Amino acid sequence: MSLRKLNLQDLAFAGKRAFVRVDFNVPLKEGVIQDDTRIQAALPTLKFILEAGGAVIAASHLGRPKGQVVDSLRMAPVAERLQQSLPQFTVLQAGDVAGEEAAEAAAKLQPGQLLLLENLRFEAGETKNDPALAQRLASMADIFVQDAFGTCHRAHASTAGVPAILKPAVSGFLLEREIDAFRSALDQPKRPVVGITGGAKVSDKIPVLKNLIEKVDTILVGGGMAYTFLQVQGLSTGNSLVETERLQDAKEILALAEAAGVRFLLPSDHVIADRFAEDAASQTVEGNIPDGWMGLDIGPKTLATYQAAIAEAGTVIWNGPMGVFEMEAFRQGSLGVAQALAASDCVSVVGGGDSVSAIKMSGLADQVSHISTGGGAFLEMLEGKELPGIAALDDYRVVQA
Ligand code: AMP
């Protein structure tokens, strides 16, 4: 991930057709878009190409139609919103994904026009990375642009197949911001670097922790995943979430952190509840969790320690809430982390659905350096993997005279 990818500014779009893979997977209710953040997020890339005199063929998936045409998952509401958002340009809609209709419409496309293809996942070949589908999509355009970070961890026809054929293949603005955020947080960070991990399950986070141990100075652990580690350390965890089949992995992580000289902090106090419910009886305890109780948030002492580590950090990367933040009684840990991030002038990168929800809930989302648009893709980047959708793009090379 160290090389920068070729980007929009490296190319001339005038008179060209660009196939842009966007993420228009918006929440829909009875045909009405509930939140158009993803459409708005794609506009800078689309406008850049259209203003440069190019034409755009935009393609996205929407929901899970599983290779069938599902009328309620057609792109029509998206096309309408796109036209409202780009009044100075013409937005057209194709009747299919990569059939004759789409190919004809693409061939007729004029500079300054945008053609939105039908839902990519109406084609069974999309998720199978079918070469014939990739070929049909690629043949519509002259340039490939990837701007759907949230699907870059999938090797699908539109993310891996098309850019393997259609060159140049470049990153759009949204994807470039995601890649840059990772580079500034993990490749050339301002030290000390603090990684914060939380969320329900330790099993989901083991590869993330292994990668973070190699890159960061301090790791702060919260959420349900902390209790597996605490059990390894010999503490009583009551009814807290513990993955007994992961105790060995947790032990290994603790040993790796120690060998690497990484400060690995676990909660020392807890907000505990007698059941998993908003109106459960709750109290704060230090150390052991009594029988019949479960830890649902980090306690105030732990929060203060974590906030102090964040205050000293040059860079913070955060994935996973510190507790069951969906319930008011168990969200102080996650909100407190969000407040510390907002108050710090560190480079801060937040990703994964639930930590993003927690920071939005705190009302401080605009005070962190970068909020990722990717869930699974963010996690895989944190694991140190090269995502297929990014690997497929052309590397930037300095051309020497
Ligand atoms: P993840 O998808 O792994 O990031 O997990 C996010 C979920 O973890 C959220 O829905 C939280 O409610 C949940 N969570 C966080 N802390 C705990 C905890 N101590 N016990 C149970 N679930 C938790």
Short mmCIF file of C-alpha atoms and ligand atoms in Angstrom, two decimals:
data_model
loop_
_atom_site.label_atom_id
_atom_site.label_comp_id
_atom_site.label_asym_id
_atom_site.label_seq_id
_atom_site.Cartn_x
_atom_site.Cartn_y
_atom_site.Cartn_z
CA MET A 1 0.00 0.00 0.00
CA SER A 2 2.96 2.29 0.00
CA LEU A 3 2.71 3.41 -3.62
CA ARG A 4 0.15 5.96 -4.50
CA LYS A 5 -2.33 4.91 -7.15
CA LEU A 6 -2.89 6.80 -10.35
CA ASN A 7 -5.66 9.31 -9.68
CA LEU A 8 -8.12 11.54 -11.50
CA GLN A 9 -5.72 14.46 -11.76
CA ASP A 10 -3.21 12.32 -13.60
CA LEU A 11 -5.58 11.88 -16.56
CA ALA A 12 -7.28 13.97 -19.26
CA PHE A 13 -10.99 13.12 -19.44
CA ALA A 14 -12.05 15.37 -22.34
CA GLY A 15 -13.86 13.30 -24.95
CA LYS A 16 -13.42 10.09 -22.92
CA ARG A 17 -15.90 7.75 -21.31
CA ALA A 18 -15.09 6.84 -17.72
CA PHE A 19 -16.58 3.78 -16.06
CA VAL A 20 -16.91 4.85 -12.42
CA ARG A 21 -17.57 2.20 -9.77
CA VAL A 22 -19.45 4.11 -7.08
CA ASP A 23 -21.12 3.11 -3.84
CA PHE A 24 -24.77 4.04 -4.23
CA ASN A 25 -25.89 1.29 -1.86
CA VAL A 26 -28.24 3.70 -0.06
CA PRO A 27 -30.90 2.71 2.47
CA LEU A 28 -34.27 2.55 0.68
CA LYS A 29 -37.76 2.30 2.17
CA GLU A 30 -40.60 1.75 -0.28
CA GLY A 31 -38.56 3.32 -3.05
CA VAL A 32 -37.59 6.39 -1.01
CA ILE A 33 -33.94 7.07 -0.19
CA GLN A 34 -33.54 7.38 3.59
CA ASP A 35 -30.00 8.78 3.59
CA ASP A 36 -28.16 10.03 0.50
CA THR A 37 -24.73 10.49 2.12
CA ARG A 38 -23.21 7.97 -0.27
CA ILE A 39 -24.57 9.76 -3.33
CA GLN A 40 -23.27 13.10 -2.07
CA ALA A 41 -19.88 11.52 -1.30
CA ALA A 42 -19.45 10.46 -4.94
CA LEU A 43 -20.24 13.88 -6.42
CA PRO A 44 -16.71 15.39 -6.37
CA THR A 45 -15.40 12.57 -8.58
CA LEU A 46 -18.40 12.63 -10.92
CA LYS A 47 -18.31 16.43 -11.27
CA PHE A 48 -14.57 16.44 -11.89
CA ILE A 49 -14.91 14.09 -14.87
CA LEU A 50 -18.01 15.81 -16.29
CA GLU A 51 -16.52 19.29 -15.90
CA ALA A 52 -13.36 18.10 -17.63
CA GLY A 53 -15.47 17.24 -20.70
CA GLY A 54 -15.71 13.53 -20.05
CA ALA A 55 -18.77 11.29 -19.94
CA VAL A 56 -19.49 9.01 -16.98
CA ILE A 57 -20.88 5.50 -16.88
CA ALA A 58 -21.65 5.04 -13.19
CA ALA A 59 -22.28 1.62 -11.68
CA SER A 60 -23.15 0.42 -8.20
CA HIS A 61 -24.81 -2.41 -6.38
CA LEU A 62 -27.90 -1.80 -4.27
CA GLY A 63 -28.99 -4.29 -1.62
CA ARG A 64 -28.77 -8.02 -2.20
CA PRO A 65 -30.79 -9.03 -5.27
CA LYS A 66 -28.61 -12.18 -5.61
CA GLY A 67 -28.32 -12.25 -9.39
CA GLN A 68 -32.02 -11.59 -10.09
CA VAL A 69 -33.83 -8.51 -11.25
CA VAL A 70 -35.69 -7.26 -8.16
CA ASP A 71 -37.94 -4.31 -8.97
CA SER A 72 -37.68 -2.76 -5.51
CA LEU A 73 -33.89 -2.62 -5.92
CA ARG A 74 -33.79 -0.77 -9.23
CA MET A 75 -31.54 2.28 -9.41
CA ALA A 76 -34.32 4.70 -10.48
CA PRO A 77 -34.54 6.60 -7.14
CA VAL A 78 -30.75 7.00 -7.20
CA ALA A 79 -30.80 8.33 -10.77
CA GLU A 80 -33.43 10.86 -9.76
CA ARG A 81 -31.45 12.06 -6.73
CA LEU A 82 -28.31 12.19 -8.84
CA GLN A 83 -30.02 14.41 -11.41
CA GLN A 84 -31.17 16.75 -8.61
CA SER A 85 -27.61 16.87 -7.29
CA LEU A 86 -26.06 17.50 -10.72
CA PRO A 87 -28.55 19.93 -12.32
CA GLN A 88 -25.99 21.27 -14.77
CA PHE A 89 -25.46 17.81 -16.32
CA THR A 90 -27.74 15.22 -17.93
CA VAL A 91 -28.29 12.01 -15.99
CA LEU A 92 -29.56 9.06 -18.03
CA GLN A 93 -30.56 5.65 -16.81
CA ALA A 94 -29.84 2.33 -18.50
CA GLY A 95 -32.54 -0.34 -18.50
CA ASP A 96 -30.06 -3.09 -17.75
CA VAL A 97 -26.57 -3.64 -16.34
CA ALA A 98 -24.49 -4.68 -19.30
CA GLY A 99 -26.95 -5.77 -21.97
CA GLU A 100 -27.71 -4.23 -25.38
CA GLU A 101 -29.60 -1.32 -23.87
CA ALA A 102 -26.72 -0.28 -21.64
CA ALA A 103 -24.14 -0.76 -24.41
CA GLU A 104 -26.18 1.34 -26.85
CA ALA A 105 -26.76 4.11 -24.31
CA ALA A 106 -23.06 4.10 -23.43
CA ALA A 107 -22.05 4.35 -27.10
CA LYS A 108 -24.31 7.39 -27.59
CA LEU A 109 -23.15 9.16 -24.46
CA GLN A 110 -21.96 12.75 -24.98
CA PRO A 111 -19.40 14.74 -22.97
CA GLY A 112 -21.06 16.10 -19.81
CA GLN A 113 -23.58 13.25 -19.68
CA LEU A 114 -23.81 10.57 -17.03
CA LEU A 115 -25.33 7.14 -17.61
CA LEU A 116 -26.30 5.18 -14.50
CA LEU A 117 -26.32 1.43 -15.10
CA GLU A 118 -28.87 -0.84 -13.44
CA ASN A 119 -28.01 -2.53 -10.12
CA LEU A 120 -24.78 -4.49 -10.73
CA ARG A 121 -25.98 -7.37 -8.57
CA PHE A 122 -28.91 -8.05 -10.90
CA GLU A 123 -26.18 -9.91 -12.83
CA ALA A 124 -25.17 -13.17 -11.16
CA GLY A 125 -21.69 -12.73 -12.65
CA GLU A 126 -20.98 -9.61 -10.59
CA THR A 127 -20.17 -11.29 -7.28
CA LYS A 128 -18.52 -14.23 -9.11
CA ASN A 129 -16.17 -11.90 -10.97
CA ASP A 130 -17.37 -13.42 -14.24
CA PRO A 131 -14.90 -12.53 -17.03
CA ALA A 132 -17.66 -12.23 -19.66
CA LEU A 133 -19.55 -9.68 -17.56
CA ALA A 134 -16.32 -7.79 -16.82
CA GLN A 135 -15.60 -7.68 -20.56
CA ARG A 136 -19.07 -6.32 -21.40
CA LEU A 137 -18.76 -3.62 -18.74
CA ALA A 138 -15.20 -2.72 -19.71
CA SER A 139 -16.06 -2.40 -23.40
CA MET A 140 -18.38 0.54 -22.66
CA ALA A 141 -15.60 2.91 -21.55
CA ASP A 142 -12.02 4.18 -22.04
CA ILE A 143 -10.99 4.71 -18.41
CA PHE A 144 -11.81 2.92 -15.14
CA VAL A 145 -12.30 4.89 -11.93
CA GLN A 146 -12.76 3.18 -8.56
CA ASP A 147 -14.56 5.25 -5.93
CA ALA A 148 -16.43 2.58 -3.95
CA PHE A 149 -14.04 1.96 -1.05
CA GLY A 150 -16.71 -0.02 0.83
CA THR A 151 -16.62 -2.81 -1.77
CA CYS A 152 -12.88 -2.81 -2.51
CA HIS A 153 -12.34 -5.84 -0.25
CA ARG A 154 -14.46 -7.90 -2.66
CA ALA A 155 -13.00 -9.31 -5.88
CA HIS A 156 -16.13 -8.80 -7.94
CA ALA A 157 -16.50 -8.14 -11.67
CA SER A 158 -16.88 -4.38 -11.16
CA THR A 159 -14.08 -4.09 -8.61
CA ALA A 160 -11.45 -6.56 -9.88
CA GLY A 161 -12.53 -7.88 -13.30
CA VAL A 162 -13.15 -4.58 -15.07
CA PRO A 163 -9.97 -2.76 -13.92
CA ALA A 164 -7.92 -5.79 -14.97
CA ILE A 165 -9.07 -5.14 -18.57
CA LEU A 166 -9.93 -1.45 -18.75
CA LYS A 167 -6.83 0.75 -18.49
CA PRO A 168 -5.94 3.21 -17.21
CA ALA A 169 -7.57 2.21 -13.92
CA VAL A 170 -7.40 4.97 -11.32
CA SER A 171 -8.71 5.93 -7.90
CA GLY A 172 -11.45 8.52 -7.46
CA PHE A 173 -11.29 11.25 -4.82
CA LEU A 174 -13.20 9.31 -2.17
CA LEU A 175 -11.02 6.23 -2.47
CA GLU A 176 -7.87 8.33 -2.55
CA ARG A 177 -8.86 9.97 0.76
CA GLU A 178 -9.34 6.54 2.32
CA ILE A 179 -5.94 5.33 1.12
CA ASP A 180 -4.25 8.55 2.26
CA ALA A 181 -5.86 8.29 5.70
CA PHE A 182 -4.39 4.82 6.16
CA ARG A 183 -1.03 5.94 4.89
CA SER A 184 -0.90 8.86 7.32
CA ALA A 185 -2.12 6.71 10.23
CA LEU A 186 -0.08 3.57 9.75
CA ASP A 187 2.67 4.00 7.15
CA GLN A 188 4.18 7.37 8.03
CA PRO A 189 2.47 8.28 11.29
CA LYS A 190 3.04 11.05 13.77
CA ARG A 191 4.07 9.17 16.94
CA PRO A 192 3.02 7.97 19.40
CA VAL A 193 0.40 5.96 17.55
CA VAL A 194 -2.57 4.65 19.53
CA GLY A 195 -4.81 1.90 18.13
CA ILE A 196 -8.20 1.55 19.79
CA THR A 197 -10.15 -1.64 19.27
CA GLY A 198 -13.52 -2.60 20.63
CA GLY A 199 -16.72 -4.25 19.53
CA ALA A 200 -18.33 -7.50 20.38
CA LYS A 201 -16.04 -10.31 19.35
CA VAL A 202 -12.34 -10.83 19.77
CA SER A 203 -12.40 -13.45 16.99
CA ASP A 204 -13.16 -10.71 14.41
CA LYS A 205 -10.29 -8.56 15.66
CA ILE A 206 -7.37 -10.99 16.02
CA PRO A 207 -5.83 -10.23 12.59
CA VAL A 208 -6.34 -6.50 13.27
CA LEU A 209 -4.55 -6.72 16.62
CA LYS A 210 -1.68 -8.68 15.09
CA ASN A 211 -1.17 -6.02 12.43
CA LEU A 212 -1.57 -3.13 14.89
CA ILE A 213 1.06 -4.62 17.20
CA GLU A 214 3.56 -4.23 14.38
CA LYS A 215 2.64 -0.60 13.74
CA VAL A 216 1.49 1.20 16.87
CA ASP A 217 2.91 2.18 20.25
CA THR A 218 -0.19 1.66 22.38
CA ILE A 219 -3.34 -0.46 22.01
CA LEU A 220 -6.47 0.34 24.01
CA VAL A 221 -9.01 -2.46 24.19
CA GLY A 222 -12.67 -2.06 25.11
CA GLY A 223 -16.02 -3.65 24.30
CA GLY A 224 -17.00 -7.28 24.63
CA MET A 225 -13.66 -8.39 23.18
CA ALA A 226 -11.82 -7.23 26.31
CA TYR A 227 -13.25 -9.99 28.52
CA THR A 228 -11.52 -12.84 26.71
CA PHE A 229 -8.21 -11.09 27.48
CA LEU A 230 -9.20 -10.43 31.09
CA GLN A 231 -10.02 -14.10 31.56
CA VAL A 232 -6.56 -15.00 30.23
CA GLN A 233 -5.17 -12.69 32.90
CA GLY A 234 -7.01 -14.68 35.56
CA LEU A 235 -9.84 -12.26 36.32
CA SER A 236 -13.43 -13.32 36.89
CA THR A 237 -15.62 -12.14 34.04
CA GLY A 238 -19.07 -13.25 35.27
CA ASN A 239 -21.53 -13.47 32.38
CA SER A 240 -19.52 -11.12 30.14
CA LEU A 241 -18.94 -12.05 26.53
CA VAL A 242 -15.97 -14.45 26.52
CA GLU A 243 -14.94 -16.58 23.57
CA THR A 244 -13.44 -19.60 25.27
CA GLU A 245 -12.18 -21.02 21.97
CA ARG A 246 -10.12 -17.83 21.54
CA LEU A 247 -8.33 -17.82 24.87
CA GLN A 248 -5.20 -19.21 23.24
CA ASP A 249 -5.27 -16.49 20.54
CA ALA A 250 -5.73 -13.84 23.21
CA LYS A 251 -2.74 -15.21 25.10
CA GLU A 252 -0.69 -15.11 21.93
CA ILE A 253 -1.69 -11.48 21.27
CA LEU A 254 -0.64 -10.48 24.79
CA ALA A 255 2.73 -12.18 24.27
CA LEU A 256 3.22 -10.55 20.86
CA ALA A 257 2.46 -7.11 22.29
CA GLU A 258 4.91 -7.64 25.11
CA ALA A 259 7.63 -8.85 22.75
CA ALA A 260 7.10 -5.83 20.51
CA GLY A 261 7.15 -3.41 23.44
CA VAL A 262 3.61 -2.25 22.69
CA ARG A 263 1.57 -0.94 25.65
CA PHE A 264 -1.54 -3.12 25.64
CA LEU A 265 -4.19 -1.68 27.92
CA LEU A 266 -7.29 -3.53 29.10
CA PRO A 267 -10.17 -2.14 31.15
CA SER A 268 -9.47 -1.99 34.88
CA ASP A 269 -13.03 -1.09 35.81
CA HIS A 270 -16.36 -1.85 34.22
CA VAL A 271 -19.96 -0.78 34.03
CA ILE A 272 -21.73 -4.06 34.70
CA ALA A 273 -25.36 -5.10 34.35
CA ASP A 274 -27.43 -8.00 35.60
CA ARG A 275 -28.76 -8.63 32.10
CA PHE A 276 -28.30 -7.40 28.55
CA ALA A 277 -30.99 -4.72 28.55
CA GLU A 278 -31.36 -0.95 28.61
CA ASP A 279 -33.21 -1.05 31.94
CA ALA A 280 -30.96 -3.65 33.61
CA ALA A 281 -29.64 -2.98 37.11
CA SER A 282 -26.12 -1.61 36.70
CA GLN A 283 -23.11 -0.59 38.77
CA THR A 284 -19.43 0.13 38.37
CA VAL A 285 -16.81 -2.32 39.65
CA GLU A 286 -13.04 -2.56 39.58
CA GLY A 287 -11.21 -5.75 38.69
CA ASN A 288 -13.31 -8.90 38.98
CA ILE A 289 -16.86 -9.05 37.68
CA PRO A 290 -19.18 -10.79 40.13
CA ASP A 291 -21.13 -13.90 39.17
CA GLY A 292 -24.45 -13.10 37.55
CA TRP A 293 -23.21 -9.76 36.13
CA MET A 294 -21.82 -8.84 32.73
CA GLY A 295 -19.50 -6.03 31.62
CA LEU A 296 -21.24 -3.78 29.11
CA ASP A 297 -18.96 -0.73 29.10
CA ILE A 298 -15.54 0.38 30.26
CA GLY A 299 -15.62 2.12 33.64
CA PRO A 300 -14.69 5.76 34.41
CA LYS A 301 -11.12 4.98 35.58
CA THR A 302 -10.40 3.07 32.38
CA LEU A 303 -11.91 5.88 30.36
CA ALA A 304 -9.67 8.42 32.08
CA THR A 305 -6.59 6.27 31.33
CA TYR A 306 -7.65 5.86 27.69
CA GLN A 307 -8.37 9.58 27.36
CA ALA A 308 -4.91 10.38 28.71
CA ALA A 309 -3.32 8.05 26.13
CA ILE A 310 -5.34 9.72 23.37
CA ALA A 311 -4.35 13.19 24.59
CA GLU A 312 -0.67 12.29 24.22
CA ALA A 313 -1.06 10.60 20.82
CA GLY A 314 0.22 11.90 17.50
CA THR A 315 -2.08 9.50 15.67
CA VAL A 316 -5.14 7.49 16.71
CA ILE A 317 -6.90 4.81 14.71
CA TRP A 318 -10.20 3.57 16.16
CA ASN A 319 -12.33 0.56 15.28
CA GLY A 320 -15.10 -0.78 17.49
CA PRO A 321 -17.13 0.73 20.36
CA MET A 322 -16.02 0.52 24.00
CA GLY A 323 -19.36 -0.84 25.12
CA VAL A 324 -22.96 -1.44 24.15
CA PHE A 325 -23.27 2.16 22.98
CA GLU A 326 -26.73 1.51 21.49
CA MET A 327 -28.03 1.53 25.09
CA GLU A 328 -27.79 4.83 26.94
CA ALA A 329 -26.53 3.30 30.18
CA PHE A 330 -23.51 1.74 28.42
CA ARG A 331 -22.31 4.41 26.03
CA GLN A 332 -20.16 6.65 28.24
CA GLY A 333 -16.97 4.81 27.30
CA SER A 334 -17.50 5.20 23.54
CA LEU A 335 -18.66 8.82 23.88
CA GLY A 336 -15.70 9.59 26.13
CA VAL A 337 -13.27 8.20 23.56
CA ALA A 338 -14.99 10.31 20.88
CA GLN A 339 -14.64 13.41 23.07
CA ALA A 340 -10.95 12.75 23.68
CA LEU A 341 -10.39 12.33 19.94
CA ALA A 342 -12.21 15.57 19.20
CA ALA A 343 -10.22 17.46 21.85
CA SER A 344 -6.87 16.19 20.60
CA ASP A 345 -5.01 17.64 17.64
CA CYS A 346 -3.76 14.18 16.64
CA VAL A 347 -4.38 12.62 13.25
CA SER A 348 -7.50 10.55 13.92
CA VAL A 349 -8.98 7.87 11.72
CA VAL A 350 -12.25 6.19 12.65
CA GLY A 351 -13.79 3.28 10.77
CA GLY A 352 -16.17 0.35 10.96
CA GLY A 353 -19.93 0.85 11.15
CA ASP A 354 -20.32 0.96 14.93
CA SER A 355 -17.45 3.26 15.84
CA VAL A 356 -18.65 5.63 13.12
CA SER A 357 -22.17 5.48 14.61
CA ALA A 358 -20.70 6.18 18.07
CA ILE A 359 -18.77 9.21 16.88
CA LYS A 360 -21.79 10.52 15.00
CA MET A 361 -23.89 10.03 18.13
CA SER A 362 -21.39 12.18 20.04
CA GLY A 363 -21.98 15.02 17.56
CA LEU A 364 -18.20 15.35 17.14
CA ALA A 365 -17.76 13.58 13.82
CA ASP A 366 -16.51 16.74 12.11
CA GLN A 367 -13.64 17.01 14.60
CA VAL A 368 -11.78 13.87 13.59
CA SER A 369 -9.40 13.81 10.66
CA HIS A 370 -11.05 11.00 8.75
CA ILE A 371 -14.19 8.92 9.03
CA SER A 372 -14.00 5.91 6.78
CA THR A 373 -16.86 4.97 4.48
CA GLY A 374 -15.87 1.31 4.67
CA GLY A 375 -16.91 -1.36 7.18
CA GLY A 376 -15.43 -4.66 6.04
CA ALA A 377 -12.99 -2.84 3.75
CA PHE A 378 -11.73 -0.71 6.66
CA LEU A 379 -11.24 -3.80 8.81
CA GLU A 380 -9.27 -5.57 6.08
CA MET A 381 -7.06 -2.51 5.60
CA LEU A 382 -6.48 -2.53 9.37
CA GLU A 383 -5.50 -6.17 9.06
CA GLY A 384 -2.77 -5.02 6.69
CA LYS A 385 -4.30 -6.73 3.65
CA GLU A 386 -4.10 -5.31 0.17
CA LEU A 387 -7.68 -5.03 -1.03
CA PRO A 388 -8.39 -6.55 -4.48
CA GLY A 389 -10.23 -3.42 -5.63
CA ILE A 390 -7.20 -1.26 -4.84
CA ALA A 391 -4.59 -3.75 -6.04
CA ALA A 392 -6.33 -3.73 -9.44
CA LEU A 393 -5.61 -0.02 -9.95
CA ASP A 394 -2.55 1.35 -11.72
CA ASP A 395 0.36 2.50 -9.58
CA TYR A 396 1.54 6.05 -10.02
CA ARG A 397 4.96 6.15 -11.55
CA VAL A 398 7.17 9.15 -11.87
CA VAL A 399 8.14 9.32 -15.53
CA GLN A 400 11.72 10.46 -15.80
CA ALA A 401 12.94 12.31 -18.83
P1 AMP B 1 -18.31 -5.11 16.15
O1 AMP B 1 -19.27 -5.26 15.02
O2 AMP B 1 -17.51 -6.33 16.46
O3 AMP B 1 -17.49 -3.84 16.08
O4 AMP B 1 -19.22 -4.98 17.45
C1 AMP B 1 -20.07 -3.91 17.67
C2 AMP B 1 -21.08 -4.34 18.70
O5 AMP B 1 -20.42 -4.72 19.88
C3 AMP B 1 -22.03 -3.24 19.09
O6 AMP B 1 -23.30 -3.60 18.66
C4 AMP B 1 -21.94 -3.23 20.62
O7 AMP B 1 -23.20 -3.14 21.24
C5 AMP B 1 -21.31 -4.55 20.93
N1 AMP B 1 -20.60 -4.53 22.22
C6 AMP B 1 -19.70 -3.64 22.65
N2 AMP B 1 -19.31 -3.90 23.89
C7 AMP B 1 -19.97 -5.00 24.29
C8 AMP B 1 -19.99 -5.77 25.48
N3 AMP B 1 -19.23 -5.42 26.53
N4 AMP B 1 -20.79 -6.84 25.54
C9 AMP B 1 -21.55 -7.18 24.49
N5 AMP B 1 -21.58 -6.51 23.32
C10 AMP B 1 -20.80 -5.43 23.23
#
